[in-house]
mmCIF file of C-alpha atoms in Angstrom:
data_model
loop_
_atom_site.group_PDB
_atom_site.id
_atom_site.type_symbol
_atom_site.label_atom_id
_atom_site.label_comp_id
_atom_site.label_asym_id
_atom_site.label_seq_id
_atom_site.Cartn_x
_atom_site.Cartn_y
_atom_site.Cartn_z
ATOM 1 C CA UNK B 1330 -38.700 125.916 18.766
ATOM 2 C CA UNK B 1331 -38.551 128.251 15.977
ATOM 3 C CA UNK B 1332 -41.313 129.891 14.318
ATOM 4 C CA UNK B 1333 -44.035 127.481 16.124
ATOM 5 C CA UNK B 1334 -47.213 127.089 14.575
ATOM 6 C CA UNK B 1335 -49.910 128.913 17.207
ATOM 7 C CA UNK B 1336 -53.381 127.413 17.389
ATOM 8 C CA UNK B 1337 -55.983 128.229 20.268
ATOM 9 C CA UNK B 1338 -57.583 125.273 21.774
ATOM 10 C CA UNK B 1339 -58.747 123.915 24.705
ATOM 11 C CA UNK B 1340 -58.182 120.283 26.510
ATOM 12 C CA UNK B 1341 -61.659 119.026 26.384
ATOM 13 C CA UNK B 1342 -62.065 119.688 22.503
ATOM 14 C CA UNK B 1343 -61.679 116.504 20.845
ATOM 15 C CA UNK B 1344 -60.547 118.714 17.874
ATOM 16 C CA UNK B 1345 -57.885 120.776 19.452
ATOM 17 C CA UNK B 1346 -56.469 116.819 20.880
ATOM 18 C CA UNK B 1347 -57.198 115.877 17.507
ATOM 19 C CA UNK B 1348 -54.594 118.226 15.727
ATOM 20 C CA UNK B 1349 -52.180 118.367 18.740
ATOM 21 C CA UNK B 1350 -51.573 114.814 18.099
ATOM 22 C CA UNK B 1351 -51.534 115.241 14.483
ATOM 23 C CA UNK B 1352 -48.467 118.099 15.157
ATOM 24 C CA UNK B 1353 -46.667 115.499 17.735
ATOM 25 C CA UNK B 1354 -46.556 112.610 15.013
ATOM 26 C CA UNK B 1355 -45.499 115.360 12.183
ATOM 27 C CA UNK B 1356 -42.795 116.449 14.332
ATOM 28 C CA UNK B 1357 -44.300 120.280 13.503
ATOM 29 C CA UNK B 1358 -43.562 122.323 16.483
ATOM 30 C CA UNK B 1359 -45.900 124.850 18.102
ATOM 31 C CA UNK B 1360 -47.240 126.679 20.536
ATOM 32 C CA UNK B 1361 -50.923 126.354 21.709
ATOM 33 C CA UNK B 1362 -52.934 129.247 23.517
ATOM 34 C CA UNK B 1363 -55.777 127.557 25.861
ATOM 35 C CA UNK B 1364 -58.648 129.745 25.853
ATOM 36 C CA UNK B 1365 -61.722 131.069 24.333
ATOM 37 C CA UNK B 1366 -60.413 131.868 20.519
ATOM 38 C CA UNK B 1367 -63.072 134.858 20.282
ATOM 39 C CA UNK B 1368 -61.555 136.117 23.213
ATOM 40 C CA UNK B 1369 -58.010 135.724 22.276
ATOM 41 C CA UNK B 1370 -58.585 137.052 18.553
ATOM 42 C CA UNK B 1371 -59.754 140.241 19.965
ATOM 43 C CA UNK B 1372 -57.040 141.013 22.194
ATOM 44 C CA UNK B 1373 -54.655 140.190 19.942
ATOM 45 C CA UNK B 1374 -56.178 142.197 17.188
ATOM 46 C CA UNK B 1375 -56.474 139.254 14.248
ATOM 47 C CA UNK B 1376 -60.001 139.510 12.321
ATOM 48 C CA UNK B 1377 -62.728 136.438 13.203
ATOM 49 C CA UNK B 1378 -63.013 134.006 10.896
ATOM 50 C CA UNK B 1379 -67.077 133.572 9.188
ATOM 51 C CA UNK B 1380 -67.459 131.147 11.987
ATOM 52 C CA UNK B 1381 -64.791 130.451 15.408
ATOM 53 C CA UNK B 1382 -64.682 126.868 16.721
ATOM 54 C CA UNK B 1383 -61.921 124.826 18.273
ATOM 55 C CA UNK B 1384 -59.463 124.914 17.115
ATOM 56 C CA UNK B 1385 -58.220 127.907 15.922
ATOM 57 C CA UNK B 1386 -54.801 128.287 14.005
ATOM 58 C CA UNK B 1387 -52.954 131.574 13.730
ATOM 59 C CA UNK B 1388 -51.327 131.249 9.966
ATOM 60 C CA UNK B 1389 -49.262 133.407 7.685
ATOM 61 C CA UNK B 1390 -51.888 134.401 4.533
ATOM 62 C CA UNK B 1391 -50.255 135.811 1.075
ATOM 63 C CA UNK B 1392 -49.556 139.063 2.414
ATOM 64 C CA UNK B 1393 -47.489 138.032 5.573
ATOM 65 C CA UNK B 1394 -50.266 138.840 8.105
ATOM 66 C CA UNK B 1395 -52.055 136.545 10.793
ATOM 67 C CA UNK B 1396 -55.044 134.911 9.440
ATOM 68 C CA UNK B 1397 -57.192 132.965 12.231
ATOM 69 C CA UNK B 1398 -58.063 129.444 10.046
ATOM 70 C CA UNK B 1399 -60.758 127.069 11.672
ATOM 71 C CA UNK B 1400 -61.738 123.448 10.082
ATOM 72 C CA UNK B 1401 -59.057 120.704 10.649
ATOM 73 C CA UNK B 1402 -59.571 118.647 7.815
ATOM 74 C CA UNK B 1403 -58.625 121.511 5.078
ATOM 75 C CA UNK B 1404 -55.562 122.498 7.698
ATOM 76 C CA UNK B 1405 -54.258 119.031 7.819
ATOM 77 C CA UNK B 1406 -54.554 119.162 3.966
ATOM 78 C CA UNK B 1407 -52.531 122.668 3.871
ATOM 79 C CA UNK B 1408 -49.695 120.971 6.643
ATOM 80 C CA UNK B 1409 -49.411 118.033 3.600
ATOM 81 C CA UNK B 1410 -48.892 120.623 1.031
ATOM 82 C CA UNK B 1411 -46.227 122.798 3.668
ATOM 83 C CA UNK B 1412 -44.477 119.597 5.144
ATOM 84 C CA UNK B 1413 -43.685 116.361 3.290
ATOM 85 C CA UNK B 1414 -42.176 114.530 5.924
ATOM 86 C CA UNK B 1415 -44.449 111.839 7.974
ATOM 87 C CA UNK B 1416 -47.316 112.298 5.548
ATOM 88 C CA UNK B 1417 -51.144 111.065 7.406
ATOM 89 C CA UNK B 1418 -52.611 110.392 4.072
ATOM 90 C CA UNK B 1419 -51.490 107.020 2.128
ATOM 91 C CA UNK B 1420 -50.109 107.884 -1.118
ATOM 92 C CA UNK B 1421 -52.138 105.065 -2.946
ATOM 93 C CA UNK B 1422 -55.079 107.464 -3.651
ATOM 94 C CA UNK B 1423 -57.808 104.839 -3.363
ATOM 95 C CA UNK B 1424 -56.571 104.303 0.305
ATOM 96 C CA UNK B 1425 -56.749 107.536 0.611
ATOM 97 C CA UNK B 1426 -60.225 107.597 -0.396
ATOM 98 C CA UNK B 1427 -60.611 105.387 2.584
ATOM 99 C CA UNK B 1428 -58.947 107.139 5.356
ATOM 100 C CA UNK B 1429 -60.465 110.093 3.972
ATOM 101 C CA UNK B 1430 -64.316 108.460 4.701
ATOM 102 C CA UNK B 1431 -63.063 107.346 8.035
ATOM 103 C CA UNK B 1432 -61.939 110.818 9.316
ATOM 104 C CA UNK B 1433 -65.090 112.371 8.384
ATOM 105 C CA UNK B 1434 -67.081 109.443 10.484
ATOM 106 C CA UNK B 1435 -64.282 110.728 13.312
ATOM 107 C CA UNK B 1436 -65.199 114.203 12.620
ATOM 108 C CA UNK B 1437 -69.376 114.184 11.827
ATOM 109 C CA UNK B 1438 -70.441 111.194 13.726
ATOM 110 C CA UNK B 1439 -68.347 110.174 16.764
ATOM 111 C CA UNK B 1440 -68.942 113.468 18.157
ATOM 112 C CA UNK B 1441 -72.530 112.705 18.181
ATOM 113 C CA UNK B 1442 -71.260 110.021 20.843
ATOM 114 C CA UNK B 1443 -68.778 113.274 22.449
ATOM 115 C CA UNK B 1444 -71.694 115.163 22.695
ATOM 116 C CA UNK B 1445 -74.657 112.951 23.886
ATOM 117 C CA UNK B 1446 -72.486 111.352 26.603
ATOM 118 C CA UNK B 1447 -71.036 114.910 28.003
ATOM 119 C CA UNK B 1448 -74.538 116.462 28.330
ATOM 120 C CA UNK B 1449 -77.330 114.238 28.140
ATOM 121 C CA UNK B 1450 -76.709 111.987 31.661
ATOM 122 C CA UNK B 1451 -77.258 113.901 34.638
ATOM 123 C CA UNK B 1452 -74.430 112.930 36.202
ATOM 124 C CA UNK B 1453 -71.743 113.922 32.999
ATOM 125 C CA UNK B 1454 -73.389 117.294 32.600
ATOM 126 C CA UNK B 1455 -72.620 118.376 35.703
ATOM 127 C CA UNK B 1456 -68.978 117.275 35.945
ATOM 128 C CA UNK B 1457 -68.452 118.956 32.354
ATOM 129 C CA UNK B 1458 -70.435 122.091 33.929
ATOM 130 C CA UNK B 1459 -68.317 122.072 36.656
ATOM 131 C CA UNK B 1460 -64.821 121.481 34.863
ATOM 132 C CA UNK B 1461 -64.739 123.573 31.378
ATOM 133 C CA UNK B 1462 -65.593 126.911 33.050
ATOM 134 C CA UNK B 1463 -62.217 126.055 34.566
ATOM 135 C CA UNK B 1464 -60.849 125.369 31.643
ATOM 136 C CA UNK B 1465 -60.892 129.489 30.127
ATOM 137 C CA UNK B 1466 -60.120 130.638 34.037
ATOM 138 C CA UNK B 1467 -58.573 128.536 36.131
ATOM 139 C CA UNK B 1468 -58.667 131.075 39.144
ATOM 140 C CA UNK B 1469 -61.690 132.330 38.486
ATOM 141 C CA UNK B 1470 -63.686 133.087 41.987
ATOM 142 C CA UNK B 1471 -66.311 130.768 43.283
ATOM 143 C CA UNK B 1472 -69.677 132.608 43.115
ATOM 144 C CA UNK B 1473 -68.321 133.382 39.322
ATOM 145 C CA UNK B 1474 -67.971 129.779 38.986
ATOM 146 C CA UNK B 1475 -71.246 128.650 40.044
ATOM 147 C CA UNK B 1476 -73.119 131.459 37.718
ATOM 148 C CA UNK B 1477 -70.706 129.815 34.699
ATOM 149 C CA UNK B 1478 -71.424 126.401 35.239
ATOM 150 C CA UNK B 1479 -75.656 126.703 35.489
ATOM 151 C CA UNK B 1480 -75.000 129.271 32.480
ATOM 152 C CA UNK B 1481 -72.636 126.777 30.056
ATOM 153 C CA UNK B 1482 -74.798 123.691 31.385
ATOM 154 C CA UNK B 1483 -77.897 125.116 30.432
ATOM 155 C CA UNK B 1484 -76.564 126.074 27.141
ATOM 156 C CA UNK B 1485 -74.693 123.269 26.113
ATOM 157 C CA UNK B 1486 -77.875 120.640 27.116
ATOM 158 C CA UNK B 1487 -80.138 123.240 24.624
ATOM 159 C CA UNK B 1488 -77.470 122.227 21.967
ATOM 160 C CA UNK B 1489 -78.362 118.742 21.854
ATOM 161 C CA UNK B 1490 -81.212 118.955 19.680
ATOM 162 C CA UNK B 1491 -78.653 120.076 17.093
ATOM 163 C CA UNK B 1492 -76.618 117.222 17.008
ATOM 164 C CA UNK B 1493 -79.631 114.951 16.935
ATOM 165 C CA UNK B 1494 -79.479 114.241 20.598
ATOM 166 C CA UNK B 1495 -82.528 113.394 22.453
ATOM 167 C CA UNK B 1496 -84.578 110.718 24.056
ATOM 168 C CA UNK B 1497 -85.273 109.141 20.544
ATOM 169 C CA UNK B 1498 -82.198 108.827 19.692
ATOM 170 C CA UNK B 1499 -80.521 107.833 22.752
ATOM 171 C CA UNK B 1500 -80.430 104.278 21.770
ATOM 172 C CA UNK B 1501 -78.608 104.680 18.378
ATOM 173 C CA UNK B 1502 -75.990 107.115 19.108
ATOM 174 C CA UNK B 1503 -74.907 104.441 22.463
ATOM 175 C CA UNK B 1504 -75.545 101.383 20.523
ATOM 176 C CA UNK B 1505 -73.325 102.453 17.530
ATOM 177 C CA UNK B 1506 -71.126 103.152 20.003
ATOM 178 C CA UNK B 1507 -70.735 99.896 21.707
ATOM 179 C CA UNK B 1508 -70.468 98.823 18.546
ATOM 180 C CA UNK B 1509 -67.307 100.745 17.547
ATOM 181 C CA UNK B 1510 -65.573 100.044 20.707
ATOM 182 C CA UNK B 1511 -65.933 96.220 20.026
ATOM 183 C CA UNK B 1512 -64.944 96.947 16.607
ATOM 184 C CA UNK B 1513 -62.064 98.404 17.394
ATOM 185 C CA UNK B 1514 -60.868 96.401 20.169
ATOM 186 C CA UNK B 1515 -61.563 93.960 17.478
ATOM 187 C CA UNK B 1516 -58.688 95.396 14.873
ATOM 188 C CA UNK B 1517 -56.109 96.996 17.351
ATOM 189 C CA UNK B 1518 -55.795 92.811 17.957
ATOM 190 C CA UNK B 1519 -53.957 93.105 14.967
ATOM 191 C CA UNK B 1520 -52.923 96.332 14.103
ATOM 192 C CA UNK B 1521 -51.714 99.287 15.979
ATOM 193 C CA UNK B 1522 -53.339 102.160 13.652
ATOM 194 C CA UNK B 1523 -56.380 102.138 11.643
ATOM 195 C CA UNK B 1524 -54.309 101.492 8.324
ATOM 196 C CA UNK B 1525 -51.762 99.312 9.374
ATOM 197 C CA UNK B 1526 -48.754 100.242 11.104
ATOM 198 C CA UNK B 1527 -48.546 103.664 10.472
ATOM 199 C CA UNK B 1528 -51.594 106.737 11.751
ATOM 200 C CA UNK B 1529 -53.525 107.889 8.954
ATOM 201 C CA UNK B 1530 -55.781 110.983 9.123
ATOM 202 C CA UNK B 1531 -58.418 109.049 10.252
ATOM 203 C CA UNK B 1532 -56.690 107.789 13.112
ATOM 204 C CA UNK B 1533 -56.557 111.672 15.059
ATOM 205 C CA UNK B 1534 -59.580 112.310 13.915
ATOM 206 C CA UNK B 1535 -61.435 109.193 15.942
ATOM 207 C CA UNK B 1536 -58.606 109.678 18.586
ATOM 208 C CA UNK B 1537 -60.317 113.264 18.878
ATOM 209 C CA UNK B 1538 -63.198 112.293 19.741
ATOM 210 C CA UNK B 1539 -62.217 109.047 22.023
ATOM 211 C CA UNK B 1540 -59.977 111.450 24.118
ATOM 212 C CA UNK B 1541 -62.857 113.408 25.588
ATOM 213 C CA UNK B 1542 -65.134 109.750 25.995
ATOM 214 C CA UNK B 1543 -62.267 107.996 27.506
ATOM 215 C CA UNK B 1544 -60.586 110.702 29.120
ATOM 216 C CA UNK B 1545 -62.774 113.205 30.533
ATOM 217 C CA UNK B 1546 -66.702 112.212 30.434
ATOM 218 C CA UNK B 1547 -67.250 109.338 33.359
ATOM 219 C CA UNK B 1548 -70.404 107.425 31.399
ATOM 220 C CA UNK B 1549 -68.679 106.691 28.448
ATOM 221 C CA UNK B 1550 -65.281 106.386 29.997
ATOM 222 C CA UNK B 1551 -66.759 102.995 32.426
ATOM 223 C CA UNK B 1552 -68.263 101.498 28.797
ATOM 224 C CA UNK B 1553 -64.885 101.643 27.302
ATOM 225 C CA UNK B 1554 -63.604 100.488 29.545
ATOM 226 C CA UNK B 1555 -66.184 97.416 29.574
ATOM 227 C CA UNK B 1556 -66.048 97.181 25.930
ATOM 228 C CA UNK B 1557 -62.769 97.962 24.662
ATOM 229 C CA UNK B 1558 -59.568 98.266 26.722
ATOM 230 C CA UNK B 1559 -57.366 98.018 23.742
ATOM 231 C CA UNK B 1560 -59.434 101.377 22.478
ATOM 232 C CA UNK B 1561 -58.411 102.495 25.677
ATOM 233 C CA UNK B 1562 -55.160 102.418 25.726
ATOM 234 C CA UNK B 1563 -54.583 103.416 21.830
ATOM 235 C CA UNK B 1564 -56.646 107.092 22.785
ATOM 236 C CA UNK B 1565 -53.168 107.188 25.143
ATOM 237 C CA UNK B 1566 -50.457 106.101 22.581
ATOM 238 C CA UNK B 1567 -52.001 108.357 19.946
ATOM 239 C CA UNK B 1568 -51.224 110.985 21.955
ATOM 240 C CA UNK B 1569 -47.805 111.581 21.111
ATOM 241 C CA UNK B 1570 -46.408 109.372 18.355
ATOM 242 C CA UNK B 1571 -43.623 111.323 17.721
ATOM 243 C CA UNK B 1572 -41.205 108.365 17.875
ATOM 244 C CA UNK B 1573 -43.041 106.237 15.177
ATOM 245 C CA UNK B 1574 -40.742 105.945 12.268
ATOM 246 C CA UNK B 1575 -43.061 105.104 9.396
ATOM 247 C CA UNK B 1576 -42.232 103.489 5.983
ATOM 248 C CA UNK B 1577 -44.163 103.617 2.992
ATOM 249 C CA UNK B 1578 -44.438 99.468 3.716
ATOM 250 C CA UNK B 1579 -46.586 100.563 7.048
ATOM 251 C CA UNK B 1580 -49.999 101.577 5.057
ATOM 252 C CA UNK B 1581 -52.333 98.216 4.656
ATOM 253 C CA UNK B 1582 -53.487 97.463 0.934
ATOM 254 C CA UNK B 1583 -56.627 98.023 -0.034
ATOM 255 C CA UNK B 1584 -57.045 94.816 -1.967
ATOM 256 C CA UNK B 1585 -56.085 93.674 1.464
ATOM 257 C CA UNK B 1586 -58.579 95.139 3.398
ATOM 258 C CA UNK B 1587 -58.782 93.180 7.022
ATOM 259 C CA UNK B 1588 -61.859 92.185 7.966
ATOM 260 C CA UNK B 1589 -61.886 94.490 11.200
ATOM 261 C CA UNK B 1590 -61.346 97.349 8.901
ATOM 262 C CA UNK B 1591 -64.429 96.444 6.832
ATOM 263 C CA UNK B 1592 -66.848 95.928 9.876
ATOM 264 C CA UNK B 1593 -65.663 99.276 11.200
ATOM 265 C CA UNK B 1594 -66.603 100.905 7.385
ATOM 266 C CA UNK B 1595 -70.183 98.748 7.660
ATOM 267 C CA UNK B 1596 -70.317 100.798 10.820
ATOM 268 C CA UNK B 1597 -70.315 104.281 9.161
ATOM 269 C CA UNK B 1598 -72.344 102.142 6.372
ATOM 270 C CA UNK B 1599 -75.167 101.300 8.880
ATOM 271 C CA UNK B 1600 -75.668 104.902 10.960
ATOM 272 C CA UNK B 1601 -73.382 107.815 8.902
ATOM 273 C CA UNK B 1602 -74.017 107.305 4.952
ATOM 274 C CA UNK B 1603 -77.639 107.427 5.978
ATOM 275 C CA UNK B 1604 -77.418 110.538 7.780
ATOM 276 C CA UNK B 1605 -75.626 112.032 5.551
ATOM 277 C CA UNK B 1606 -77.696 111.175 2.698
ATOM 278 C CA UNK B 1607 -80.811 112.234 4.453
ATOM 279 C CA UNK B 1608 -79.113 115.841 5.259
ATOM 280 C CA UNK B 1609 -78.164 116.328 2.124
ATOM 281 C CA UNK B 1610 -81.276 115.525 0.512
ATOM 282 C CA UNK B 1611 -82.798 118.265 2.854
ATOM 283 C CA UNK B 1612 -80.715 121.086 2.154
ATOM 284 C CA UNK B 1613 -80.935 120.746 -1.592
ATOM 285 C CA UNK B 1614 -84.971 120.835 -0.845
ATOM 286 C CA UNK B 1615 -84.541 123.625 1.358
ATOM 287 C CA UNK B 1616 -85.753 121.731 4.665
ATOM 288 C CA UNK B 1617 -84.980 123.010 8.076
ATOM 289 C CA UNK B 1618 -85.094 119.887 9.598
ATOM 290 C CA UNK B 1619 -84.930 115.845 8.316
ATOM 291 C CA UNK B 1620 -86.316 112.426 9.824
ATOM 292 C CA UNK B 1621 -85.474 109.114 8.978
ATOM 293 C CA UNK B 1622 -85.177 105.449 10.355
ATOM 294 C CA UNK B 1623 -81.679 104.920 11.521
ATOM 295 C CA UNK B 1624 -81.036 101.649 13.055
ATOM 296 C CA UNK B 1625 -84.605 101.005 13.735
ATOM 297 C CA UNK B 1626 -85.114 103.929 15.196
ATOM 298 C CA UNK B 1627 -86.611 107.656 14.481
ATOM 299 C CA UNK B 1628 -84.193 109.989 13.499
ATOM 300 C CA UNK B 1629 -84.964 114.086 13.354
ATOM 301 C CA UNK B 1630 -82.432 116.551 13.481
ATOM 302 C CA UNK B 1631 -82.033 120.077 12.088
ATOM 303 C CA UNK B 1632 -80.439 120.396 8.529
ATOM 304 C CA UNK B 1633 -76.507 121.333 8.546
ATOM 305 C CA UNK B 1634 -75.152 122.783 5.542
ATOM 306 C CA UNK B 1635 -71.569 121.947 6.586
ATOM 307 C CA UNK B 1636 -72.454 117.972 6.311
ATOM 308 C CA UNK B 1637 -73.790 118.443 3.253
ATOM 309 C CA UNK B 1638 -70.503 119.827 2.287
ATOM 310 C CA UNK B 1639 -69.203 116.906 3.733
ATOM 311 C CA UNK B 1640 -71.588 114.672 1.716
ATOM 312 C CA UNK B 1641 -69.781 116.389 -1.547
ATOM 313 C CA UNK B 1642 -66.354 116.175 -0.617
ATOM 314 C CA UNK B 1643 -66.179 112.989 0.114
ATOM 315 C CA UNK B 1644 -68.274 112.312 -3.324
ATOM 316 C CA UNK B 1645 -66.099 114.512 -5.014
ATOM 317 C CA UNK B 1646 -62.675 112.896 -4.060
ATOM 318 C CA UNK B 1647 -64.212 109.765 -5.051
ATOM 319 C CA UNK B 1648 -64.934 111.209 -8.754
ATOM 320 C CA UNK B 1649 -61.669 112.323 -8.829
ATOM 321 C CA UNK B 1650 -59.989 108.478 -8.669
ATOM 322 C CA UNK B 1651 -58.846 107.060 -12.346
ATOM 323 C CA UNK B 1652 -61.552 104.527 -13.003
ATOM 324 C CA UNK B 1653 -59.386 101.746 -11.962
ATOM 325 C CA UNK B 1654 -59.375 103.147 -9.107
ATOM 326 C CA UNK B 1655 -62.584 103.775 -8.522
ATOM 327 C CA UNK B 1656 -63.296 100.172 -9.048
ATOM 328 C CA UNK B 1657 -60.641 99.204 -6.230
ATOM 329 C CA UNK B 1658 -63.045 101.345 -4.026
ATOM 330 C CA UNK B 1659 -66.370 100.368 -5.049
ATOM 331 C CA UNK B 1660 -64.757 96.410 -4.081
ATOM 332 C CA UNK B 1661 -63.809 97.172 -1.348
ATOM 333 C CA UNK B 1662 -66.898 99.007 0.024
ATOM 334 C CA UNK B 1663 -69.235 96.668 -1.202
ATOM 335 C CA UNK B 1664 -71.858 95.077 1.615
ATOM 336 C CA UNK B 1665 -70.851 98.031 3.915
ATOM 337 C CA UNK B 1666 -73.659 100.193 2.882
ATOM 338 C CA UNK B 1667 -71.229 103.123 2.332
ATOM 339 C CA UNK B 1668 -71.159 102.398 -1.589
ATOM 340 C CA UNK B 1669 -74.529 104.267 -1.870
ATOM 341 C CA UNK B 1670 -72.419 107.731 -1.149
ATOM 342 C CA UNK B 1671 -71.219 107.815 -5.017
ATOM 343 C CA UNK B 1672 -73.954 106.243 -6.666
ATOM 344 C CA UNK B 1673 -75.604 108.881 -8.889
ATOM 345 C CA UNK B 1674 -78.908 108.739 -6.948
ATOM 346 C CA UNK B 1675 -77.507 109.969 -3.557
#
């Protein structure tokens, strides 16, 4: 390889499998670090980014130096700008609009699903506890080992309150997901990618998240296995899809949408628009926290500023279509309950 692109990542952040993949398919060689990236920043003397999360890429800035950049979805943006081969977002913009609103359900919501199964059954939090202290030091010695795992456990299980996990809300985050496996199984009947025959964005972004419930957390593993085999084995193909050879011919039409496709966007429709609505709404009241029925259910969960940004950027790509386009969307999206993202209320 020459001049490899270094990130730091780890193998149980959906993330980090998320953009690995991404590099595999874009034939974009590089060279990952596994490890904590606050650790690994320091000793190699790069400067923190505002905040450090999985995972972290090492890139060139204007000057020549090392700049440590966090936040997939604006890298995979910057790899389409660098590298034109093998492209992950459809060139037909209102597609795009579409893959776009699917990655960020990958991103924002499935790893409520990530999160909830890894730490809130007995049973998962203790094989995570046990296995990603391992993870940052694989030789680590025993009585070290034991004072990391009741240290990460306890830590990680407090976080749950942040990604609205908690006896409340239990029953929404694993009935939407038995819902998305079925809805997947559903489409990968007939096609082998979210958008037809070739990945999308979208497609690494829900693999992300799937690798880590189908790969290394046991709960949600046996469901999928239940529910969705076909999900199953598509979290293993998306792996590496380096040997895909896609056309421009491979993206689905939007005026074609499959029915699969628009039961997985009522998904988002039924559980994410109105969480993202609701957050929103909060922040630009100043609110610490929001509640609202979600699936017939009480939902409360601190305010994030970052899905509010998400609320926006999706809104804003969607102002940015040519009104015909526009119009394409708004077809295509109506009944799902996502149309309410770009009417001027929200």
């Amino acid at each position: 390889m020459q001049n490899p692109m270094q990130l730091i990542g780890s193998p149980a952040s959906p993330y980090t499998q998320k953009m690995l993949a991404l590099l595999r398919y874009r034939h974009i060689s590089y060279a990952v670090i596994w490890g904590d990236p606050t650790d690994k920043l320091n000793e190699m003397g790069v400067s923190l980014p505002k905040m450090v999360f999985l995972p972290t890429f090492l890139l060139p800035d204007s000057d020549g130096s090392v700049e440590a950049v966090c936040d997939s979805t604006p890298i995979i943006r910057a790899l389409e700008e660098r590298y034109s081969e093998r492209s992950v977002v459809p060139t037909d913009p209102a597609l795009a609009l579409i893959d776009y609103l699917l990655e960020d359900f990958g991103d924002e919501w499935c790893t409520k699903y990530m999160f909830h199964y890894r730490w809130y059954p007995e049973a998962d939090a203790d094989n995570a506890g046990t296995l990603l202290p391992l993870l940052s030091g694989l030789t680590m010695p025993e009585e070290q080992h034991a004072q990391e795992k009741s240290a990460f456990t306890t830590r990680q299980i407090e976080r749950l309150k942040f990604v609205g996990s908690n006896d409340s809300t239990a029953p929404v985050i694993e009935a939407s997901y038995r819902r998305l496996l079925t809805l997947l199984d559903a489409h990968f009947c007939q096609f082998p990618f979210l958008l037809g025959y070739r990945p999308g964005a979208s497609d690494f972004a829900i693999m992300g998240q799937f690798s880590q419930l189908v790969g290394f957390d046991p709960t949600s593993r046996a469901i999928a296995l239940q529910y969705a085999p076909r999900t199953v084995a598509w979290v293993a193909l998306m792996e590496d899809q380096s040997g895909v050879l896609p056309t421009e011919d491979d993206w689905i039409k939007l005026d074609t949408l499959p029915a699969t496709l628009k039961a997985l966007l009522g998904e988002i429709g039924r559980v994410y628009v109105p969480a993202l609505r609701a957050n929103a709404a909060a922040l630009a009241n100043d609110e610490n926290h929001w509640e609202m029925e979600i699936d017939g259910h009480l939902w409360r969960q601190r305010t994030f500023s970052y899905q509010a940004k998400c609320f926006t950027w999706i809104r804003n790509t969607y102002h940015d279509l040519s009104p015909a386009n526009r119009c394409r969307v708004d077809n295509m999206l109506a009944g799902t309950g996502c149309e309410v993202l770009f009417t001027e209320s929200s």
